[in-house]
XYZ file of N, CA and C in Angstrom:
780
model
N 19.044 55.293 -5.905
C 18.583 56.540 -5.302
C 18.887 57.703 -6.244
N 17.725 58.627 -6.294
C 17.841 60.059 -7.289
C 18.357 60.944 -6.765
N 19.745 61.607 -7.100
C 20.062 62.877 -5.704
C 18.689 64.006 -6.374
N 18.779 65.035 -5.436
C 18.088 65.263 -5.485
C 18.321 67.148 -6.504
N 18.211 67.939 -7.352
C 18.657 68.816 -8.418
C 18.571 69.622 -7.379
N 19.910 69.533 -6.446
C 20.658 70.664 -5.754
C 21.841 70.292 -5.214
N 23.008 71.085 -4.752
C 24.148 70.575 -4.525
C 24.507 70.932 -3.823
N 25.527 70.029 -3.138
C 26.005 70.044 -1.938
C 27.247 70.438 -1.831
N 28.081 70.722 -2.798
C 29.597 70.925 -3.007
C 29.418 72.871 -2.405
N 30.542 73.266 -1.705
C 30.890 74.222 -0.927
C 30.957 75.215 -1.954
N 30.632 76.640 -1.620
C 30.443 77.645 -2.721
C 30.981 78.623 -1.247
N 31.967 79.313 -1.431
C 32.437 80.206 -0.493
C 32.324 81.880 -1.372
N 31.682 82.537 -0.849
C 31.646 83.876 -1.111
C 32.657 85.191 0.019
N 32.906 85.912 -0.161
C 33.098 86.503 0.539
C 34.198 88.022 -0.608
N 34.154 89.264 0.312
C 34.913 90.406 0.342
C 36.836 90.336 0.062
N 37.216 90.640 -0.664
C 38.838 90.197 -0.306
C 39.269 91.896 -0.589
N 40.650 92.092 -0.345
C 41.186 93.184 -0.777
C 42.625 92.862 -1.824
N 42.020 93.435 -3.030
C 43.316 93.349 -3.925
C 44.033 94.909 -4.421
N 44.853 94.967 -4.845
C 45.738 96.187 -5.144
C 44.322 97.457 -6.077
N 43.430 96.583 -6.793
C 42.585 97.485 -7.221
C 41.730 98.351 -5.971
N 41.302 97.535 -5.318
C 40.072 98.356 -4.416
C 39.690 96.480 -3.809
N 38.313 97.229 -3.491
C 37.611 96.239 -2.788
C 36.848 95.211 -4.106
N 36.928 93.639 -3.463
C 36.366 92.904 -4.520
C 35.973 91.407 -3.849
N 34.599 90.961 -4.953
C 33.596 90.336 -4.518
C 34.543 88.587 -5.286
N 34.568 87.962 -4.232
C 35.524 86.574 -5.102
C 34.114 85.377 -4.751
N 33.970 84.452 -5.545
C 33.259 83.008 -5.213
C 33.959 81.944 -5.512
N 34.294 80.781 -4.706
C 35.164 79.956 -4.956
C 34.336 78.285 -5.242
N 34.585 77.454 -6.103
C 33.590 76.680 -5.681
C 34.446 75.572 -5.800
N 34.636 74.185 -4.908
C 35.077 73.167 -4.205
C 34.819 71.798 -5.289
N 35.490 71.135 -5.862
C 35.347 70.655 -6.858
C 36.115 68.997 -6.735
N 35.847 67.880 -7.040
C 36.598 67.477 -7.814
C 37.138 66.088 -8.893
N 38.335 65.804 -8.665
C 38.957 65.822 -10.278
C 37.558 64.538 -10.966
N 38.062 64.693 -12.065
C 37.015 63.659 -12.755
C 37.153 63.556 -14.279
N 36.729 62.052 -14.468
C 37.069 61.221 -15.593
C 35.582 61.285 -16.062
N 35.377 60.189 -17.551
C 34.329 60.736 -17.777
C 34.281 59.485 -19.171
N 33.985 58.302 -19.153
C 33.875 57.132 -19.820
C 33.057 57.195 -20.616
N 31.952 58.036 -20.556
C 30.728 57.672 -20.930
C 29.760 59.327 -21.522
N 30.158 60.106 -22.507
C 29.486 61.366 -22.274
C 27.892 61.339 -22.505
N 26.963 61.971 -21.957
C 25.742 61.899 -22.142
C 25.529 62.570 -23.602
N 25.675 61.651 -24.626
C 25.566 62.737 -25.604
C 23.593 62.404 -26.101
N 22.775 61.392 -25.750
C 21.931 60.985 -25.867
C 20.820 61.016 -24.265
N 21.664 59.925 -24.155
C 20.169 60.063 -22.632
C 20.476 59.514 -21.289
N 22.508 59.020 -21.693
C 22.836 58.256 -20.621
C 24.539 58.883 -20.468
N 24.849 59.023 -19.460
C 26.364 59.746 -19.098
C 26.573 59.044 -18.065
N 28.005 59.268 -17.982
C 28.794 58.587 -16.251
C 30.003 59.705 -16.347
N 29.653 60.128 -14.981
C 31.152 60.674 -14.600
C 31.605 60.100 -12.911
N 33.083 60.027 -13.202
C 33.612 58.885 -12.357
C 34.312 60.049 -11.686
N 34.141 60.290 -10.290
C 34.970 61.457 -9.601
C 35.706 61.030 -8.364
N 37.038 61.439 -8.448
C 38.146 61.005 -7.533
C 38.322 61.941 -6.539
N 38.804 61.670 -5.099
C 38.832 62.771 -3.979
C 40.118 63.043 -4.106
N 40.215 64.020 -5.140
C 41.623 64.923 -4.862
C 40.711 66.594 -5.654
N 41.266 67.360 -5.037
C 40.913 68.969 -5.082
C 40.656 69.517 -6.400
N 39.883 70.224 -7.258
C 39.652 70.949 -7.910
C 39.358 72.431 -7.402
N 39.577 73.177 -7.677
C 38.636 74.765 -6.996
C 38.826 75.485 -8.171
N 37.589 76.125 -8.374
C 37.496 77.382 -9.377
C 36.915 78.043 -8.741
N 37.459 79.672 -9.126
C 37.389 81.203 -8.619
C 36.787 82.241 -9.531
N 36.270 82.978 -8.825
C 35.732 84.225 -9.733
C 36.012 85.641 -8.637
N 36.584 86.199 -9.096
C 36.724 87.362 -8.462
C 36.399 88.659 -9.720
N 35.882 89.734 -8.787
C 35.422 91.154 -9.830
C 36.570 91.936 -9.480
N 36.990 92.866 -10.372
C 37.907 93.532 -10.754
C 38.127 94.716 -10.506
N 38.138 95.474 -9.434
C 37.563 96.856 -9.571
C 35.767 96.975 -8.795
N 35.267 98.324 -9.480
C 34.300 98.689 -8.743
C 33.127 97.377 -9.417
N 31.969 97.273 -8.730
C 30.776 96.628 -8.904
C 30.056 96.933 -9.297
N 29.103 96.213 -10.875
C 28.590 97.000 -11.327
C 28.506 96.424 -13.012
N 27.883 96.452 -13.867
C 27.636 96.219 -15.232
C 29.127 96.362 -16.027
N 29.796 97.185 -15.447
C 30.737 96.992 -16.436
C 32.110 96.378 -15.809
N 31.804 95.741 -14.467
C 32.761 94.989 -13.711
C 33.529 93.684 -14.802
N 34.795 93.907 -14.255
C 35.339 92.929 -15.024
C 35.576 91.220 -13.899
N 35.610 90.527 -14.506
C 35.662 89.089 -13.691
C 37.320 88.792 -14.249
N 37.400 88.010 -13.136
C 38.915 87.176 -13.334
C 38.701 85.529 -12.910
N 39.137 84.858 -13.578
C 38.517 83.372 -13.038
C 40.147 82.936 -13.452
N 39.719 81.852 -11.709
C 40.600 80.764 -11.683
C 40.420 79.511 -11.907
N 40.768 78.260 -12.469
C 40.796 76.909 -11.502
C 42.117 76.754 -11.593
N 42.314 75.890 -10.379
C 43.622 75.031 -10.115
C 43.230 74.070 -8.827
N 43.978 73.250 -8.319
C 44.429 71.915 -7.689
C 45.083 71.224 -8.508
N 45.259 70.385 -7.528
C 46.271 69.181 -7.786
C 45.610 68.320 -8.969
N 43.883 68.213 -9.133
C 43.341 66.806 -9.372
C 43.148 67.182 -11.287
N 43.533 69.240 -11.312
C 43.279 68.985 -12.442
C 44.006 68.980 -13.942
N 45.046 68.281 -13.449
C 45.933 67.596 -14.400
C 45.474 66.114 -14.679
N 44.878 65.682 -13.776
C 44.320 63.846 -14.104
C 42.675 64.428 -14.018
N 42.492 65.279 -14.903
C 40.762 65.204 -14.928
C 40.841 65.345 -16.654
N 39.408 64.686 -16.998
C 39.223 65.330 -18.564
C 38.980 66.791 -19.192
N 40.154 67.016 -20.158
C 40.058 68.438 -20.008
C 39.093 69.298 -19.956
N 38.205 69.206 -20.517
C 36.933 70.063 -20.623
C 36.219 70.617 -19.149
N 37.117 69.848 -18.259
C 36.560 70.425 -16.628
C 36.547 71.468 -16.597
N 38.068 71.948 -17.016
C 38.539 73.433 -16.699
C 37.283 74.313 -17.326
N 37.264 74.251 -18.383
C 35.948 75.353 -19.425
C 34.402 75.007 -18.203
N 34.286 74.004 -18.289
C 32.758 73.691 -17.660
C 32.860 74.318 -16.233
N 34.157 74.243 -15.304
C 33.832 74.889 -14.011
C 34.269 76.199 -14.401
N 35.012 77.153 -15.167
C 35.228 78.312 -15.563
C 33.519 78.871 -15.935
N 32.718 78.363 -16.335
C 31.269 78.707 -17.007
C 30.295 78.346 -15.815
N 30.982 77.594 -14.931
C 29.618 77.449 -14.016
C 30.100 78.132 -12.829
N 31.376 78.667 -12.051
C 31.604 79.574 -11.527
C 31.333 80.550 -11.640
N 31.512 81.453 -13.185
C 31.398 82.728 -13.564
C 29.428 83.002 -13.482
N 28.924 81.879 -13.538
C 27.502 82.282 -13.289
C 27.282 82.372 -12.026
N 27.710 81.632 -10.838
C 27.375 81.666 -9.612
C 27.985 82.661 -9.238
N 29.299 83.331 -9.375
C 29.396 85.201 -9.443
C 27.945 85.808 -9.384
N 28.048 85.675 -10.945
C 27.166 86.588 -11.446
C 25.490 86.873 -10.526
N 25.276 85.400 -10.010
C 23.339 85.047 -9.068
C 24.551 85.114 -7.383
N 25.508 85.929 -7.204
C 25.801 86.249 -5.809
C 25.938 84.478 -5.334
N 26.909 83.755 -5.354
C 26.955 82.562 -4.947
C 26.045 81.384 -5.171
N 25.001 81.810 -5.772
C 23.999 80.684 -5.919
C 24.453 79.924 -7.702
N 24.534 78.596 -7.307
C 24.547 77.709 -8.082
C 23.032 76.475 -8.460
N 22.355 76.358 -9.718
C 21.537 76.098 -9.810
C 21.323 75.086 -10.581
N 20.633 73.752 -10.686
C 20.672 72.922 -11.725
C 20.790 73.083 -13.264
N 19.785 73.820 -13.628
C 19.496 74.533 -15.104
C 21.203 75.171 -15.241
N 21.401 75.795 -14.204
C 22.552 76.353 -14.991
C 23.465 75.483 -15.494
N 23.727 74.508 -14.304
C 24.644 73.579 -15.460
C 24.354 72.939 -16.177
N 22.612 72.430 -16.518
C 22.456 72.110 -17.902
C 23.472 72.935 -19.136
N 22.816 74.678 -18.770
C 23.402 75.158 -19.737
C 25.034 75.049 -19.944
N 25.469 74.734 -18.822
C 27.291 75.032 -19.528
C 27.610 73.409 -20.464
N 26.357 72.739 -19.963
C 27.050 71.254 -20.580
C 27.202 71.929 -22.409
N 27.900 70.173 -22.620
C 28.458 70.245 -24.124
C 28.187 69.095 -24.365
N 28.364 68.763 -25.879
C 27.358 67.051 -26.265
C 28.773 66.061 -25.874
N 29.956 66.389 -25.795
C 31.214 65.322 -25.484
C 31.492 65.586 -24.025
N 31.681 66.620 -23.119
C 31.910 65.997 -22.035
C 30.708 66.872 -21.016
N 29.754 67.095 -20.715
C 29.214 68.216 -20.394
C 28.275 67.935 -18.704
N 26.808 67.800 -19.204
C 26.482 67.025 -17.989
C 26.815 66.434 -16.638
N 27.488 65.148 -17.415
C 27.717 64.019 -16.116
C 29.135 64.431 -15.471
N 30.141 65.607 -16.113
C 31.054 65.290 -15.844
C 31.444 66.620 -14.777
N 30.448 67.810 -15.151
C 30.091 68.755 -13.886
C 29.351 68.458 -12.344
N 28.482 67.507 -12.669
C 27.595 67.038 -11.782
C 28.870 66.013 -10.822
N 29.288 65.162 -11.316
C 30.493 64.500 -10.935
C 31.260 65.270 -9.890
N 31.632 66.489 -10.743
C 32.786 67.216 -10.586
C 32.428 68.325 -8.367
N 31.074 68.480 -8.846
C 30.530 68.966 -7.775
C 30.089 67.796 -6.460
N 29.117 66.398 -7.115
C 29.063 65.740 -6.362
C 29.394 64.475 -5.872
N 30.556 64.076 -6.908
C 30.731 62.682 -6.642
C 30.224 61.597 -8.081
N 30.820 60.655 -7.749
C 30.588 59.645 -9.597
C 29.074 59.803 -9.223
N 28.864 59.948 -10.581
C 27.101 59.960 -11.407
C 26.862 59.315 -12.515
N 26.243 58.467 -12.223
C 25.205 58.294 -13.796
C 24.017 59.153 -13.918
N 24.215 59.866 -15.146
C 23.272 60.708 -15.426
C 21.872 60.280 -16.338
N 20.564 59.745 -16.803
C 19.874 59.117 -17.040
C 18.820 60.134 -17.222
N 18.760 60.411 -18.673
C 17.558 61.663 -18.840
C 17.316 62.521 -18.219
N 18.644 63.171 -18.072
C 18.918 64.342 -17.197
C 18.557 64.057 -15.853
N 18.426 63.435 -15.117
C 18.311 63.117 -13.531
C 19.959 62.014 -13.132
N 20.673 63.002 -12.465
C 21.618 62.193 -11.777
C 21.406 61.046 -10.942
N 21.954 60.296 -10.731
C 22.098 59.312 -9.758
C 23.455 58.788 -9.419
N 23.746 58.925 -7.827
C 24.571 58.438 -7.478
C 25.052 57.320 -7.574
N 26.642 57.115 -7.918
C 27.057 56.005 -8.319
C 27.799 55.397 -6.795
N 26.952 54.849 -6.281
C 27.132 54.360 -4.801
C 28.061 53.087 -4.792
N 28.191 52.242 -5.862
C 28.619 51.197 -6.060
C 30.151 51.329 -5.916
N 30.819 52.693 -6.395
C 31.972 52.774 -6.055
C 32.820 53.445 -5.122
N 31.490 53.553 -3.776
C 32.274 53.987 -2.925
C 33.081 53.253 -1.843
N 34.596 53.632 -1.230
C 35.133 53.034 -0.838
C 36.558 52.072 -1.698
N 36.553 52.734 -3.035
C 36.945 52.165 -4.003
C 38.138 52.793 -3.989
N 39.258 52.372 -4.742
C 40.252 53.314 -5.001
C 41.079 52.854 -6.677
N 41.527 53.944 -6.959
C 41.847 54.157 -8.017
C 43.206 54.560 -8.930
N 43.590 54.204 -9.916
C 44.975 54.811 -10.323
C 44.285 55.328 -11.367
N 44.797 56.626 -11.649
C 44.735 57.409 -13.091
C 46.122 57.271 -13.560
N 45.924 57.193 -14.800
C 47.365 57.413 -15.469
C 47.283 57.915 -17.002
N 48.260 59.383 -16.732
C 47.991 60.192 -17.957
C 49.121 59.829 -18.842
N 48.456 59.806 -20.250
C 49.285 58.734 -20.747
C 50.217 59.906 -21.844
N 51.452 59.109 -21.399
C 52.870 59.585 -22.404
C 52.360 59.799 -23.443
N 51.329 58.537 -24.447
C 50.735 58.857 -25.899
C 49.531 58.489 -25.375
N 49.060 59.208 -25.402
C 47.308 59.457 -25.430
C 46.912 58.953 -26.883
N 45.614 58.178 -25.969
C 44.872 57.544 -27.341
C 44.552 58.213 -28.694
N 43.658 57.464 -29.540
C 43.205 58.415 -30.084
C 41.753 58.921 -30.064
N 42.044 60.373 -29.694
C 40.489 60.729 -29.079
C 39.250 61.277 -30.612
N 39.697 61.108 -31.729
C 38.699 60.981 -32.676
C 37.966 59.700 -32.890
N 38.729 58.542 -32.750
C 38.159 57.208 -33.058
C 37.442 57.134 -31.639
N 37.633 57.524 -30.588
C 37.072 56.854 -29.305
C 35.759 57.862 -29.840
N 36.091 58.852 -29.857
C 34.640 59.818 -30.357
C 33.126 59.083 -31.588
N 34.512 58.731 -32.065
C 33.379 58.047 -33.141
C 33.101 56.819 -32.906
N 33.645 55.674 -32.522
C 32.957 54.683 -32.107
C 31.828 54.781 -31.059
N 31.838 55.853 -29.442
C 30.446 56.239 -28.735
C 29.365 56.502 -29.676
N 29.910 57.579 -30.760
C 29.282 59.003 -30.943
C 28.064 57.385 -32.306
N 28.529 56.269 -32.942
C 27.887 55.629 -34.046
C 27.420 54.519 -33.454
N 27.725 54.319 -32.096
C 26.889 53.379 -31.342
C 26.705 53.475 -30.189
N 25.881 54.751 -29.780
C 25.479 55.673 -28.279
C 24.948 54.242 -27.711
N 23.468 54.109 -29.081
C 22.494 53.036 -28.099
C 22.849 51.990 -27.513
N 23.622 51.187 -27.974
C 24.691 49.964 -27.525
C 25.068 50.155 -26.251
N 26.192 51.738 -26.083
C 26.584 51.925 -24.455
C 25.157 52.621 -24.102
N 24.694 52.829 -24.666
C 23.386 52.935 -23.405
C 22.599 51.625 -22.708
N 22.628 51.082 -23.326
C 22.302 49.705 -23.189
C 22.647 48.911 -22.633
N 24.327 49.198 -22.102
C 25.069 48.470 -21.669
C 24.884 48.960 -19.977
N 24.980 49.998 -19.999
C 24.533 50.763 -18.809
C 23.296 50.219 -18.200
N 22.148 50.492 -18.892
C 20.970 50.623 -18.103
C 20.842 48.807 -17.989
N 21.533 48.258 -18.652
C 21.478 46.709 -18.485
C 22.295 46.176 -17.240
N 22.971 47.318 -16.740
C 23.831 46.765 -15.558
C 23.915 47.838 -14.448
N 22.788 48.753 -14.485
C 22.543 49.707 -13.654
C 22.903 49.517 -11.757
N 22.736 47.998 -11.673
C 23.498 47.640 -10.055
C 24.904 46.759 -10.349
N 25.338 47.232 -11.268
C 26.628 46.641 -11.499
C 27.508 47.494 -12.131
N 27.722 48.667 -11.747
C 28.208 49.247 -12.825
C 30.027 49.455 -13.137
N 30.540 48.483 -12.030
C 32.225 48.328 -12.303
C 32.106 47.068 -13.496
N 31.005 46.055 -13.381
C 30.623 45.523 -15.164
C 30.500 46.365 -16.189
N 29.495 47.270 -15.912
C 29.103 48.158 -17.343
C 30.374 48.956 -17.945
N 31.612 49.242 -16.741
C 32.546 49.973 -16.940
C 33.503 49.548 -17.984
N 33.369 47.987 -17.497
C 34.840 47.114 -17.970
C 34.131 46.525 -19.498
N 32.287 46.430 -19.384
C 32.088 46.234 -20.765
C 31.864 47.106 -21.339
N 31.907 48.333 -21.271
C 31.857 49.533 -22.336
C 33.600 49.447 -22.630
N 34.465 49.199 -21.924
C 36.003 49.328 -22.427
C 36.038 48.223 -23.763
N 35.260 47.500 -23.337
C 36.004 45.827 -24.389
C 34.790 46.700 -25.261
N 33.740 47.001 -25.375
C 33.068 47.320 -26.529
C 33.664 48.785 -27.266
N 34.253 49.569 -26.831
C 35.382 50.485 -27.221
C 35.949 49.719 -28.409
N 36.644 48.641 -27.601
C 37.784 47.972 -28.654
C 37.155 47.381 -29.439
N 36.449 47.300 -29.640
C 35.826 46.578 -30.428
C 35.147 47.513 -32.055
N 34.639 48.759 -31.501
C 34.338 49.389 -31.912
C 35.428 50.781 -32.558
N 36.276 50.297 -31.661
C 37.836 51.102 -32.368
C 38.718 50.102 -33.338
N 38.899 48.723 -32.507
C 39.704 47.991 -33.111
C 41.527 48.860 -33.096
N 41.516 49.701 -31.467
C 42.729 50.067 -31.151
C 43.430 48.692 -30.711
N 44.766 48.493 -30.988
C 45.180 47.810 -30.418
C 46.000 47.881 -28.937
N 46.043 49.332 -28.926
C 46.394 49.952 -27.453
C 45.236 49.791 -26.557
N 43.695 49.808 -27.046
C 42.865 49.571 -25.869
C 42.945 48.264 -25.631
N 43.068 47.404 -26.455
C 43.048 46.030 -26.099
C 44.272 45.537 -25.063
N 45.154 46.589 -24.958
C 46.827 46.105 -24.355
C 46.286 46.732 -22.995
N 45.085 47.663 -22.487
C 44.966 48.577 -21.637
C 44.020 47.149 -20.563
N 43.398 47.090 -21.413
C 42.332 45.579 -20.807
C 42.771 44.632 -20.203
N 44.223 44.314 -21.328
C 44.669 42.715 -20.731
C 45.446 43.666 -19.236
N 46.372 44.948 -19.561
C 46.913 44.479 -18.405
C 46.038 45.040 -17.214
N 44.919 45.437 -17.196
C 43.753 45.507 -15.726
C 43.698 44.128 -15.566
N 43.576 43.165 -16.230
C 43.251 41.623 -16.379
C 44.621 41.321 -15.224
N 45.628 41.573 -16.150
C 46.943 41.118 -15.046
C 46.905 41.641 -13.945
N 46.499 42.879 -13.506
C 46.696 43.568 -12.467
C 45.434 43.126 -11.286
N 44.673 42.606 -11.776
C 43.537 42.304 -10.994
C 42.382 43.593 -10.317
N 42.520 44.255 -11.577
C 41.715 45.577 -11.490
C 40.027 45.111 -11.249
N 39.265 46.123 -10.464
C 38.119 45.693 -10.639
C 37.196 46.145 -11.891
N 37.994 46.675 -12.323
C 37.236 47.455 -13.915
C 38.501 48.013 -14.094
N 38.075 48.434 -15.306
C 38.884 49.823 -16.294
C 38.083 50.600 -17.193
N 38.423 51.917 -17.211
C 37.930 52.584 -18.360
C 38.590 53.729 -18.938
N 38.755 54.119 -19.965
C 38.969 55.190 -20.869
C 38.481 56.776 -20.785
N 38.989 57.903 -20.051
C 38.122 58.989 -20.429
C 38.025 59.244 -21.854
N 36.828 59.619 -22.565
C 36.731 60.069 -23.900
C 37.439 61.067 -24.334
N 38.340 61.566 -23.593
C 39.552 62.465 -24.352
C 40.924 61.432 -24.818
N 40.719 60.499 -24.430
C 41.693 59.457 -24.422
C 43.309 60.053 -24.376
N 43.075 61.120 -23.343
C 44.376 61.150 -22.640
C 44.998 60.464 -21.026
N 43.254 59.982 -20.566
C 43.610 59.187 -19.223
C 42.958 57.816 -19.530
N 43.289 56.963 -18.437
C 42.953 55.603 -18.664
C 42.742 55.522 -16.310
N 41.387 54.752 -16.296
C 41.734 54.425 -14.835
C 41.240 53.366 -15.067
N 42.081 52.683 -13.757
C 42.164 51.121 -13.157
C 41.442 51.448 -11.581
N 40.410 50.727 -11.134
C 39.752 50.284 -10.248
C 40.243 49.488 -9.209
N 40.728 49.718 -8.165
C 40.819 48.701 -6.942
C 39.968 48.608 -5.608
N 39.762 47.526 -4.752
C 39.299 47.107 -3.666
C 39.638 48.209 -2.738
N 41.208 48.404 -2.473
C 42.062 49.048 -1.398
C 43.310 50.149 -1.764
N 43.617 50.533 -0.669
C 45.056 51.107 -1.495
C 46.369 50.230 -1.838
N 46.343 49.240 -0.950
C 47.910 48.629 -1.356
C 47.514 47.579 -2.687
N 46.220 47.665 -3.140
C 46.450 46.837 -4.722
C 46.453 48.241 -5.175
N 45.932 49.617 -5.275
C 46.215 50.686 -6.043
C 47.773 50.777 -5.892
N 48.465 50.509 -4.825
C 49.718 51.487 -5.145
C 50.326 50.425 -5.716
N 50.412 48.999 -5.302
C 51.131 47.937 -6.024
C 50.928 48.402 -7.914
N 49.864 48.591 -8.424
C 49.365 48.821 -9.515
C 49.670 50.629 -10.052
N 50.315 51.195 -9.337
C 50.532 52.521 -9.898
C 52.371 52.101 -10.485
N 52.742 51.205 -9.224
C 54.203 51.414 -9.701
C 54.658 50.302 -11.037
N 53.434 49.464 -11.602
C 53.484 49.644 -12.781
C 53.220 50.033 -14.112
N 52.115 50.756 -13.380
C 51.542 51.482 -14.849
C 52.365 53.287 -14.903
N 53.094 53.502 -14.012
C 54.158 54.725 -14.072
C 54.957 54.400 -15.434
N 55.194 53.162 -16.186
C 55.764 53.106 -16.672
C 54.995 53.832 -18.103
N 53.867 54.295 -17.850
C 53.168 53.842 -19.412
C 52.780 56.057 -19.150
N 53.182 56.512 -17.883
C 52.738 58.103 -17.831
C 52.240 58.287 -16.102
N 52.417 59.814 -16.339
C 52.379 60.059 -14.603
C 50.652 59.540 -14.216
N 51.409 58.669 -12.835
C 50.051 58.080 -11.847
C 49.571 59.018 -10.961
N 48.396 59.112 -10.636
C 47.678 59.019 -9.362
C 46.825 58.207 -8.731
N 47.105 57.444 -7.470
C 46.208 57.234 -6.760
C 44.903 58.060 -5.900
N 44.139 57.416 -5.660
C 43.312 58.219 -5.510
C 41.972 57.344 -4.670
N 40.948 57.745 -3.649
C 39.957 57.138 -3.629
C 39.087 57.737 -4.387
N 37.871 56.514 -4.983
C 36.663 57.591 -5.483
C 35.945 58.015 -4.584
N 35.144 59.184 -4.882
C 33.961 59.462 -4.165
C 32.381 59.844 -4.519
N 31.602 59.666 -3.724
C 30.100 59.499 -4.153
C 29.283 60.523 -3.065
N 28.175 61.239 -3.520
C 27.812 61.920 -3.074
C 27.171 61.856 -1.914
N 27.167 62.129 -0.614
C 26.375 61.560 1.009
C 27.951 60.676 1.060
N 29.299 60.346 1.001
C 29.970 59.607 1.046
C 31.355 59.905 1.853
């Protein structure tokens, strides 16, 4: 199913009073999210977990052309998201300010970026996406799913993960659209084709132990500062957080999907 290029994630407007005067704030409802796969060609995945993101825009003073903006994000989710969230919902807030609460497809074309951009806003607003020549689609397959993030003590290395996607896009594209109703497969074979294509020996140690753990996938965000493991339920997620705590701080988490 194609969602459809409008969104459903909560955009709260309203009047507040701060020590300046009167001022116009928009808040928009977000959240956290990983991001395996960047659309840097024609195919993206962003994998989004139900824990809180929110970014803010509030004006500064009087209203008006030379109004100043103040932007927030914070929650809980965005310490286990890939960093580039923060910039992408900072740029797509400050526009929905700017059009009085309205948030629009095109616009977040424009805030995307060729490493995390697209799939990982769309995510971020509606739930895991595969993104496919710019038309999202819900990643329905993982709903009901739950998840450990774990931000890692030593983070990978995020130049080689860059360059192994970035010199063989078509491959993970391929891998994708070859497993388009399977995509906790496409997940776990874009990881082993990572390693393969890195020849890390830390991704290969990340694989076996989802293998031990009886994960239903694994994957790498391309910042290769998080790593998530896939489960059925929560008591194989939490059994599986209290050993991968050892390797950097966990979260559990369910995923979520958009209508979900």
């Amino acid at each position: 199913m194609v969602a459809a290029l409008g969104f459903s994630r909560q955009l709260h407007t309203g009047i507040v009073l701060t020590a300046t005067g009167v001022s116009r704030c928009v808040e928009i409802e977000a959240y956290t999210v990983l991001t395996p796969l960047p659309m840097v060609s024609q195919v993206g995945i962003g994998v989004a977990f139900d824990v809180p993101v929110a970014a803010e825009a509030c004006g500064l003073g009087s209203l008006g052309l030379d109004e100043e903006i103040e932007i927030h994000v914070y929650g809980r989710g965005l310490a286990f998201s890939t960093p580039s969230l923060q910039y992408l919902l900072e740029d797509v807030v400050t526009k929905a300010y700017v059009d009085n609460g309205e948030l629009s497809f095109p616009e977040l074309i424009d805030s995307a970026n060729p490493i995390t951009g697209m799939e990982t806003i769309i995510a971020s607003l509606e739930g895991s996406t595969i993104v496919v020549n710019s038309i999202p689609i819900p990643l329905h397959e993982v709903a009901d799913l739950w998840g450990v993030i774990v931000r890692l003590d030593r983070p990978l290395n995020r130049e080689k993960i860059v360059e192994g996607i970035l010199t063989n896009i078509g491959v993970y594209e391929d891998i994708v659209l070859s497993n388009i109703d399977n995509m906790l497969e496409a997940l776990y074979i874009i990881t082993n084709k990572l390693y393969e294509n890195t020849n890390m020996r830390s991704m290969r140690q990340i694989i076996r132990k989802a293998d031990r753990l009886g994960a239903l996938s694994v994957f790498v965000d391309v910042s290769g500062q998080y790593i998530a493991f896939l489960f059925d339920n929560y008591d194989d997620a939490a059994n599986a957080s209290a050993v991968l705590s050892r390797q950097g701080a966990v979260l559990e988490a369910p995923l979520t999907v958009l209508g979900i």
